[in-house]
Coordinates of C-alpha atoms in Angstrom, one line a residue:
X1 CA 13.0 9.3 14.4
X2 CA 13.6 6.8 11.7
X3 CA 11.1 3.9 12.4
X4 CA 13.4 1.4 10.7
X5 CA 16.8 2.6 11.9
X6 CA 17.6 -0.5 13.8
X7 CA 16.7 -3.0 11.1
X8 CA 19.5 -5.1 9.7
X9 CA 19.7 -5.0 6.0
X10 CA 19.8 -8.5 4.4
X11 CA 22.7 -8.8 1.9
X12 CA 22.2 -10.0 -1.6
X13 CA 25.9 -10.1 -2.3
X14 CA 25.9 -13.7 -3.3
X15 CA 22.9 -13.2 -5.7
X16 CA 24.2 -10.1 -7.5
X17 CA 27.2 -11.7 -9.2
X18 CA 26.4 -12.1 -12.9
X19 CA 25.7 -10.3 -16.2
X20 CA 24.4 -6.7 -16.5
X21 CA 21.1 -6.3 -18.2
X22 CA 19.8 -3.2 -20.0
X23 CA 16.4 -2.5 -18.4
X24 CA 13.9 0.1 -19.4
X25 CA 11.1 1.1 -17.0
X26 CA 8.1 2.9 -18.3
X27 CA 6.5 5.1 -15.6
X28 CA 8.2 6.8 -12.7
X29 CA 5.5 6.4 -10.0
X30 CA 6.1 4.4 -6.8
X31 CA 6.3 1.1 -8.6
X32 CA 8.6 2.2 -11.3
X33 CA 11.0 4.0 -9.0
X34 CA 11.0 1.0 -6.6
X35 CA 11.7 -1.3 -9.5
X36 CA 14.7 0.8 -10.5
X37 CA 16.1 0.7 -7.0
X38 CA 15.8 -3.1 -6.8
X39 CA 17.2 -3.7 -10.2
X40 CA 20.1 -1.4 -9.6
X41 CA 20.8 -3.4 -6.4
X42 CA 21.2 -6.5 -8.6
X43 CA 23.8 -4.7 -10.8
X44 CA 21.8 -3.8 -13.9
X45 CA 21.7 -0.7 -16.1
X46 CA 18.4 1.1 -15.7
X47 CA 16.7 3.8 -17.6
X48 CA 13.2 5.2 -16.6
X49 CA 10.9 6.9 -19.1
X50 CA 8.2 9.2 -17.6
X51 CA 5.7 11.1 -19.8
X52 CA 5.1 13.8 -17.3
X53 CA 7.6 16.4 -16.0
X54 CA 6.7 16.3 -12.3
X55 CA 6.0 20.1 -12.3
X56 CA 3.5 19.9 -9.5
X57 CA 2.8 17.8 -6.4
X58 CA 0.1 15.2 -7.0
X59 CA -1.8 13.2 -4.5
X60 CA -2.6 13.2 -0.8
X61 CA -1.3 10.6 1.6
X62 CA -0.4 6.9 1.3
X63 CA 0.2 3.9 3.6
X64 CA 2.9 1.3 3.6
X65 CA 1.9 -1.7 5.8
X66 CA 4.6 -3.9 7.3
X67 CA 5.0 -6.1 4.2
X68 CA 6.1 -3.1 2.1
X69 CA 7.8 -1.0 4.9
X70 CA 10.1 -4.0 5.4
X71 CA 11.1 -3.9 1.7
X72 CA 11.7 -0.2 1.7
X73 CA 14.0 -0.6 4.7
X74 CA 15.8 -3.5 3.0
X75 CA 16.8 -1.2 0.1
X76 CA 18.0 1.6 2.2
X77 CA 14.9 3.9 2.1
X78 CA 15.3 6.8 4.5
X79 CA 12.1 6.9 6.5
X80 CA 13.2 10.0 8.4
X81 CA 13.9 12.0 5.3
X82 CA 10.5 11.0 3.9
X83 CA 8.9 12.1 7.1
X84 CA 7.3 8.7 7.8
X85 CA 4.6 8.6 10.4
X86 CA 4.3 5.3 12.3
X87 CA 0.7 4.3 13.0
X88 CA -0.3 4.2 16.6
X89 CA -3.6 2.2 16.2
X90 CA -6.1 1.2 13.6
X91 CA -9.5 2.2 14.7
X92 CA -12.6 0.8 13.1
X93 CA -16.0 2.3 13.9
X94 CA -18.5 -0.5 13.8
X95 CA -21.7 1.6 13.9
X96 CA -21.6 4.8 11.7
X97 CA -24.4 6.3 13.8
X98 CA -22.5 5.9 17.1
X99 CA -18.8 6.8 17.0
X100 CA -18.5 5.4 20.6
X101 CA -18.6 1.9 19.2
X102 CA -15.2 1.0 17.8
X103 CA -12.7 -1.8 17.5
X104 CA -9.1 -0.8 18.2
X105 CA -6.1 -2.7 16.7
X106 CA -2.9 -1.6 18.4
X107 CA 0.0 -1.2 15.9
X108 CA 2.8 -0.7 18.4
X109 CA 3.7 -4.4 18.2
X110 CA 3.9 -4.5 14.4
X111 CA 7.7 -4.1 14.2
X112 CA 8.5 -7.0 16.6
X113 CA 5.6 -9.0 15.2
X114 CA 6.1 -8.4 11.4
X115 CA 9.6 -6.9 11.2
X116 CA 8.4 -3.5 10.2
X117 CA 5.8 -0.8 11.2
X118 CA 2.7 0.4 9.5
X119 CA 3.7 3.8 8.1
X120 CA 1.8 6.8 6.7
X121 CA 3.4 9.3 4.2
X122 CA 2.5 12.3 2.2
X123 CA 2.5 10.7 -1.2
X124 CA 5.0 13.4 -2.5
X125 CA 7.4 12.6 0.4
X126 CA 7.4 8.9 -0.4
X127 CA 7.8 9.5 -4.1
X128 CA 10.6 12.1 -3.6
X129 CA 12.7 9.7 -1.4
X130 CA 12.2 6.9 -3.9
X131 CA 13.3 9.2 -6.7
X132 CA 16.4 10.2 -4.8
X133 CA 17.2 6.6 -4.0
X134 CA 16.8 5.6 -7.7
X135 CA 18.7 8.4 -9.3
X136 CA 21.6 9.0 -6.9
X137 CA 24.4 6.6 -6.1
X138 CA 24.7 5.2 -2.6
X139 CA 27.6 4.2 -0.5
X140 CA 27.2 0.5 -1.5
X141 CA 25.9 1.2 -5.1
X142 CA 27.8 3.6 -7.4
X143 CA 25.3 3.1 -10.3
X144 CA 22.1 5.1 -10.5
X145 CA 19.2 5.1 -12.9
X146 CA 18.8 7.7 -15.7
X147 CA 15.4 9.3 -15.5
X148 CA 13.9 10.8 -18.7
X149 CA 11.0 13.2 -18.0
X150 CA 8.6 14.3 -20.7
X151 CA 9.3 11.1 -22.6
X152 CA 6.3 9.3 -24.0
X153 CA 6.7 5.6 -24.9
X154 CA 4.4 4.6 -27.7
X155 CA 5.1 0.9 -28.1
X156 CA 7.4 -2.1 -27.5
X157 CA 8.5 -4.9 -29.8
X158 CA 8.9 -8.5 -28.8
X159 CA 12.7 -8.1 -28.8
X160 CA 12.4 -5.4 -26.1
X161 CA 12.7 -2.4 -28.5
X162 CA 11.0 0.6 -27.1
X163 CA 9.5 3.2 -29.4
X164 CA 9.1 6.9 -28.5
X165 CA 6.7 9.6 -29.6
X166 CA 9.4 11.3 -31.7
X167 CA 10.0 8.1 -33.7
X168 CA 13.3 7.1 -32.1
X169 CA 13.8 3.7 -30.4
X170 CA 16.1 1.9 -28.0
X171 CA 16.5 -1.8 -27.4
X172 CA 16.3 -3.2 -23.9
X173 CA 16.8 -6.7 -22.5
X174 CA 13.7 -6.2 -20.3
X175 CA 10.8 -3.7 -20.3
X176 CA 9.1 -3.0 -17.0
X177 CA 5.6 -1.5 -17.6
X178 CA 4.8 0.6 -14.5
X179 CA 2.5 3.0 -16.3
X180 CA -0.8 2.5 -14.4
X181 CA -4.2 1.0 -15.1
X182 CA -4.3 2.5 -18.6
X183 CA -1.0 0.8 -19.5
X184 CA -0.1 0.7 -23.1
X185 CA 1.6 -2.7 -22.7
X186 CA -1.0 -5.1 -21.4
X187 CA -1.7 -6.4 -24.9
X188 CA 2.0 -7.4 -25.1
X189 CA 1.4 -9.7 -22.1
X190 CA -2.1 -11.0 -22.6
X191 CA -4.1 -11.4 -25.8
X192 CA -7.3 -10.0 -24.3
X193 CA -7.5 -8.2 -21.0
X194 CA -10.7 -7.9 -19.0
X195 CA -12.3 -4.5 -19.4
X196 CA -12.0 -2.0 -16.6
X197 CA -15.3 -1.0 -15.0
X198 CA -16.1 2.1 -12.8
X199 CA -17.9 1.2 -9.6
X200 CA -16.5 3.5 -7.0
X201 CA -15.2 7.1 -6.7
X202 CA -13.2 8.8 -4.1
X203 CA -12.6 12.4 -2.8
X204 CA -9.3 12.9 -1.1
X205 CA -7.8 15.9 0.7
X206 CA -5.5 17.0 3.5
X207 CA -6.6 19.0 6.6
X208 CA -4.1 20.5 9.1
X209 CA -4.5 18.7 12.5
X210 CA -4.6 22.1 14.3
X211 CA -7.7 23.0 12.2
X212 CA -9.7 20.0 13.2
X213 CA -8.6 20.2 16.8
X214 CA -9.9 23.7 17.0
X215 CA -13.4 22.3 17.1
X216 CA -14.0 20.8 20.6
X217 CA -16.4 18.2 19.3
X218 CA -14.1 17.1 16.5
X219 CA -11.1 17.1 18.9
X220 CA -12.8 14.3 20.9
X221 CA -12.7 12.1 17.7
X222 CA -8.9 12.2 17.8
X223 CA -8.6 11.5 21.5
X224 CA -6.7 8.3 20.6
X225 CA -4.0 10.3 18.9
X226 CA -3.3 12.1 15.6
X227 CA -1.2 9.2 14.2
X228 CA -3.8 6.5 13.9
X229 CA -5.9 5.1 11.1
X230 CA -9.6 5.6 11.4
X231 CA -12.2 3.9 9.3
X232 CA -16.0 4.6 9.3
X233 CA -18.2 2.4 7.0
X234 CA -21.7 3.2 6.0
X235 CA -23.2 0.6 3.7
X236 CA -21.6 1.5 0.3
X237 CA -19.6 4.5 1.5
X238 CA -16.4 4.7 3.6
X239 CA -14.4 7.5 5.3
X240 CA -10.7 6.8 5.9
X241 CA -8.7 9.2 8.0
X242 CA -5.0 9.0 9.1
X243 CA -2.2 11.4 10.0
X244 CA 0.9 12.0 8.0
X245 CA 4.0 14.3 8.4
X246 CA 4.2 13.4 12.0
X247 CA 0.5 13.8 12.5
X248 CA 0.5 17.5 11.5
X249 CA -1.8 16.7 8.6
X250 CA -4.9 14.5 8.5
X251 CA -5.6 12.6 5.2
X252 CA -9.3 12.3 4.5
X253 CA -10.6 9.8 1.9
X254 CA -14.3 9.5 1.1
X255 CA -15.2 6.5 -1.0
X256 CA -18.7 6.4 -2.5
X257 CA -20.7 4.9 -5.4
X258 CA -20.5 7.0 -8.6
X259 CA -24.2 7.1 -8.9
X260 CA -24.2 9.9 -6.3
X261 CA -22.1 12.1 -8.6
X262 CA -24.4 11.2 -11.5
X263 CA -27.5 12.0 -9.5
X264 CA -26.1 15.3 -8.3
X265 CA -25.1 16.4 -11.8
X266 CA -28.3 15.2 -13.4
X267 CA -26.3 13.2 -15.9
X268 CA -22.9 11.6 -16.1
X269 CA -20.0 12.9 -18.1
X270 CA -18.6 9.3 -18.0
X271 CA -19.6 6.9 -20.7
X272 CA -20.8 3.8 -18.9
X273 CA -18.4 0.9 -19.7
X274 CA -20.0 -2.2 -21.1
X275 CA -20.9 -4.9 -18.7
X276 CA -18.4 -7.7 -18.5
X277 CA -18.1 -10.9 -16.5
X278 CA -15.4 -10.5 -13.9
X279 CA -14.2 -13.1 -11.4
X280 CA -14.7 -10.5 -8.7
X281 CA -14.9 -6.8 -8.3
X282 CA -11.6 -5.2 -7.6
X283 CA -11.4 -1.4 -7.7
X284 CA -8.2 0.2 -8.9
X285 CA -5.9 2.5 -7.0
X286 CA -6.9 6.0 -7.7
X287 CA -6.7 7.1 -11.3
X288 CA -7.1 10.9 -11.5
X289 CA -10.2 12.0 -13.4
X290 CA -9.7 14.2 -16.3
X291 CA -12.0 17.2 -16.6
X292 CA -13.8 15.6 -19.5
X293 CA -14.2 12.2 -17.8
X294 CA -15.0 13.4 -14.2
X295 CA -18.2 11.7 -12.8
X296 CA -18.0 13.9 -9.7
X297 CA -20.5 16.8 -9.6
X298 CA -19.0 20.2 -9.1
X299 CA -22.1 21.5 -7.4
X300 CA -21.4 23.1 -4.0
X301 CA -23.7 20.7 -2.2
X302 CA -22.3 17.5 -3.5
X303 CA -19.8 16.8 -0.7
X304 CA -22.5 17.4 1.8
X305 CA -24.8 15.0 0.0
X306 CA -22.3 12.2 0.1
X307 CA -21.6 12.8 3.8
X308 CA -25.2 13.3 4.8
X309 CA -25.6 9.8 6.4
X310 CA -22.4 10.2 8.5
X311 CA -22.3 11.6 12.0
X312 CA -22.0 15.4 12.4
X313 CA -18.4 15.0 13.7
X314 CA -17.3 13.4 10.4
X315 CA -19.2 16.0 8.4
X316 CA -17.4 18.7 10.3
X317 CA -14.0 17.2 9.6
X318 CA -14.8 17.0 5.9
X319 CA -16.1 20.6 5.7
X320 CA -12.6 21.8 6.5
X321 CA -11.3 20.6 3.2
X322 CA -9.9 23.3 0.8
X323 CA -8.3 21.5 -2.1
X324 CA -10.2 18.3 -2.9
X325 CA -8.8 15.7 -5.2
X326 CA -11.3 13.7 -7.2
X327 CA -10.7 10.2 -8.6
X328 CA -12.5 7.5 -10.3
X329 CA -11.9 3.9 -9.2
X330 CA -12.1 1.0 -11.6
X331 CA -12.6 -2.7 -11.5
X332 CA -10.7 -5.4 -13.4
X333 CA -10.4 -9.2 -13.0
X334 CA -6.9 -10.7 -12.7
X335 CA -4.9 -11.0 -15.9
X336 CA -4.0 -14.5 -16.9
X337 CA -0.3 -13.6 -16.6
X338 CA 1.8 -10.7 -15.5
X339 CA 4.9 -11.1 -17.7
X340 CA 5.6 -12.5 -21.2
X341 CA 9.0 -12.7 -23.0
X342 CA 10.8 -9.4 -22.3
X343 CA 7.8 -7.4 -21.0
X344 CA 6.6 -7.4 -17.4
X345 CA 3.6 -5.5 -15.9
X346 CA 3.8 -4.3 -12.3
X347 CA 1.6 -2.2 -10.0
X348 CA -1.7 -0.9 -11.3
X349 CA -0.7 -1.9 -14.8
X350 CA -0.8 -5.5 -13.7
X351 CA -3.3 -5.7 -10.8
X352 CA -5.4 -2.6 -9.9
X353 CA -7.1 -2.8 -6.5
X354 CA -9.0 -0.4 -4.3
X355 CA -7.4 1.4 -1.3
X356 CA -9.7 -0.5 1.1
X357 CA -6.7 -2.5 2.6
X358 CA -3.9 -0.1 1.8
X359 CA -2.2 -2.8 -0.4
X360 CA -2.1 -1.2 -3.9
X361 CA 1.3 0.5 -3.6
X362 CA 2.5 -2.4 -1.4
X363 CA 1.9 -4.9 -4.2
X364 CA 3.9 -2.6 -6.6
X365 CA 6.7 -2.5 -4.1
X366 CA 6.6 -6.3 -3.7
X367 CA 6.6 -6.7 -7.5
X368 CA 9.7 -4.5 -7.7
X369 CA 11.6 -6.5 -5.0
X370 CA 10.6 -9.7 -6.7
X371 CA 12.1 -8.5 -10.0
X372 CA 15.3 -7.4 -8.2
X373 CA 15.9 -10.8 -6.7
X374 CA 14.8 -12.9 -9.6
X375 CA 17.0 -11.0 -12.0
X376 CA 20.1 -11.4 -9.8
X377 CA 22.9 -13.7 -11.0
X378 CA 21.7 -13.6 -14.6
X379 CA 24.5 -14.6 -16.9
X380 CA 23.0 -13.3 -20.2
X381 CA 19.9 -11.6 -21.6
X382 CA 18.8 -15.0 -23.0
X383 CA 17.7 -16.0 -19.4
X384 CA 15.2 -13.1 -19.1
X385 CA 12.1 -14.9 -20.5
X386 CA 12.6 -17.8 -18.1
X387 CA 13.1 -15.5 -15.2
X388 CA 9.8 -13.8 -16.1
X389 CA 8.1 -17.1 -16.1
X390 CA 9.4 -17.4 -12.5
X391 CA 7.9 -13.9 -11.8
X392 CA 4.5 -15.2 -12.9
X393 CA 4.8 -18.2 -10.7
X394 CA 5.9 -16.2 -7.7
X395 CA 3.5 -13.2 -8.0
X396 CA 0.2 -14.3 -9.7
X397 CA -1.6 -15.9 -6.7
X398 CA -0.3 -13.3 -4.2
X399 CA -1.6 -10.4 -6.2
X400 CA -4.9 -12.1 -7.2
X401 CA -5.6 -12.9 -3.6
X402 CA -4.8 -9.4 -2.5
X403 CA -7.1 -8.0 -5.2
X404 CA -9.8 -10.2 -3.8
X405 CA -9.2 -9.2 -0.2
X406 CA -9.3 -5.6 -1.2
X407 CA -12.6 -5.8 -3.2
X408 CA -15.1 -5.8 -0.3
X409 CA -15.7 -3.4 2.6
X410 CA -16.4 -6.5 4.7
X411 CA -14.6 -9.7 4.0
X412 CA -16.8 -12.7 3.6
X413 CA -14.9 -15.9 2.6
X414 CA -18.1 -17.9 2.4
X415 CA -18.9 -16.2 -0.9
X416 CA -15.7 -17.3 -2.6
X417 CA -15.7 -19.6 -5.6
X418 CA -13.5 -22.7 -5.8
X419 CA -11.3 -20.8 -8.3
X420 CA -11.0 -17.8 -5.9
X421 CA -10.0 -20.1 -3.0
X422 CA -7.2 -21.3 -5.1
X423 CA -5.6 -17.9 -5.1
X424 CA -4.5 -18.5 -1.5
X425 CA -1.5 -20.7 -0.9
X426 CA -2.8 -22.6 2.1
X427 CA -5.8 -21.7 4.2
X428 CA -8.1 -18.9 3.2
X429 CA -8.2 -16.1 5.7
X430 CA -11.5 -16.1 7.6
X431 CA -11.2 -13.4 10.3
X432 CA -9.7 -9.9 10.2
X433 CA -6.8 -11.2 12.2
X434 CA -6.2 -13.9 9.5
X435 CA -6.3 -11.2 6.8
X436 CA -3.8 -9.1 8.7
X437 CA -1.4 -12.1 9.1
X438 CA -1.7 -13.1 5.5
X439 CA -1.1 -9.5 4.3
X440 CA 1.7 -8.4 6.6
X441 CA 3.8 -11.6 7.3
X442 CA 4.5 -12.3 3.6
X443 CA 8.2 -11.9 2.7
X444 CA 8.6 -11.6 -1.1
X445 CA 12.4 -11.4 -0.9
X446 CA 12.6 -14.7 1.0
X447 CA 10.2 -16.4 -1.4
X448 CA 12.0 -15.1 -4.5
X449 CA 15.3 -16.3 -3.1
X450 CA 13.8 -19.8 -2.4
X451 CA 12.4 -19.9 -5.9
X452 CA 15.8 -19.1 -7.4
X453 CA 17.4 -21.9 -5.3
X454 CA 14.8 -24.4 -6.5
X455 CA 15.6 -23.5 -10.2
X456 CA 19.3 -24.2 -9.8

């Protein structure tokens, strides 16, 4: 069943009358494809350039909390086609040595409370539906984006000219950099970006629910259902478990300090990044480790070592893993701006953050919606730089605050500096309920429309 079938789609008809911009998007991940959908909705000509060829499925599962599920529904995303799983509960185990102690947050009221559910997807399912939505016409939108696979962009000029690996070029009115934490375009927006640092690693894999339920002891861990989010913290390690594809698969994520991988291997293949002063620690969304740069030991006992301090039930679940994905997570302080001239950074290229609050992809989706609204009713390409200034104004505090909220296993607002408190528009969240409200109530489409009205 489509969890958003009954949602009424807000019309942007009044905002889409204007000139057509030529827009180039670099990167066809979740942020890039969502940006294409939103910009097509505003009547623009969109081309997407992706260096890979999408030959294989990549990634495990992913969450869309209400603030991003609401945006997906607004733009006609088919939740049923993408096999979305609506979360039943969020369950936090407060004592890693005693799984009987837990805090349960019901998610059943999220749709009436926030206008959308908390959803889980297999990452490939979410990506595939976004790709379909971006590259195929719809009943209300005949235009679609042109997707160029195996196309590497090597640079961009101030006038929006994109340069490709084969020496050819094309000029665009706006370039959207959605090419991840290693974006080649950050230097076009800021003169000097904070250096990324590696402070966390993650192992991710999927386990069939029928496999974990075959063990009676493990089955008891899932007594609250197969479609809930479960979080078990243990000092500097965390296990995250949730169901996708209707609860038929359980996504397992194990976050741990990279020193464990270094200790297991005896040495690290990763050159330690230089120490830099950051406003705070914010770990990026997963960036797949290359074989040469992988800090995770391949020794057979490594996974067992990481899980040694967790209860036997958790260890049993993790032992069922077959194909383990390994990623390094990075830190980076907020950039001083997100857009400049005809270049705008979105998603991990702009504001990497850890998966601790499931907001990494959500911020990319919010970025995309903001672009779609702010670039509606544009009379000429000359207006683009001013609209990008509006994007900075709208998005900077929101994403910096979300990076901050996502940087700690346990939120402690008493440790914030005066500058960090300024990231929040209004009161700083103090309790977990405050954080939930701050994260999920926010409506980027509403705020973007209001900003446009103020500018007229």
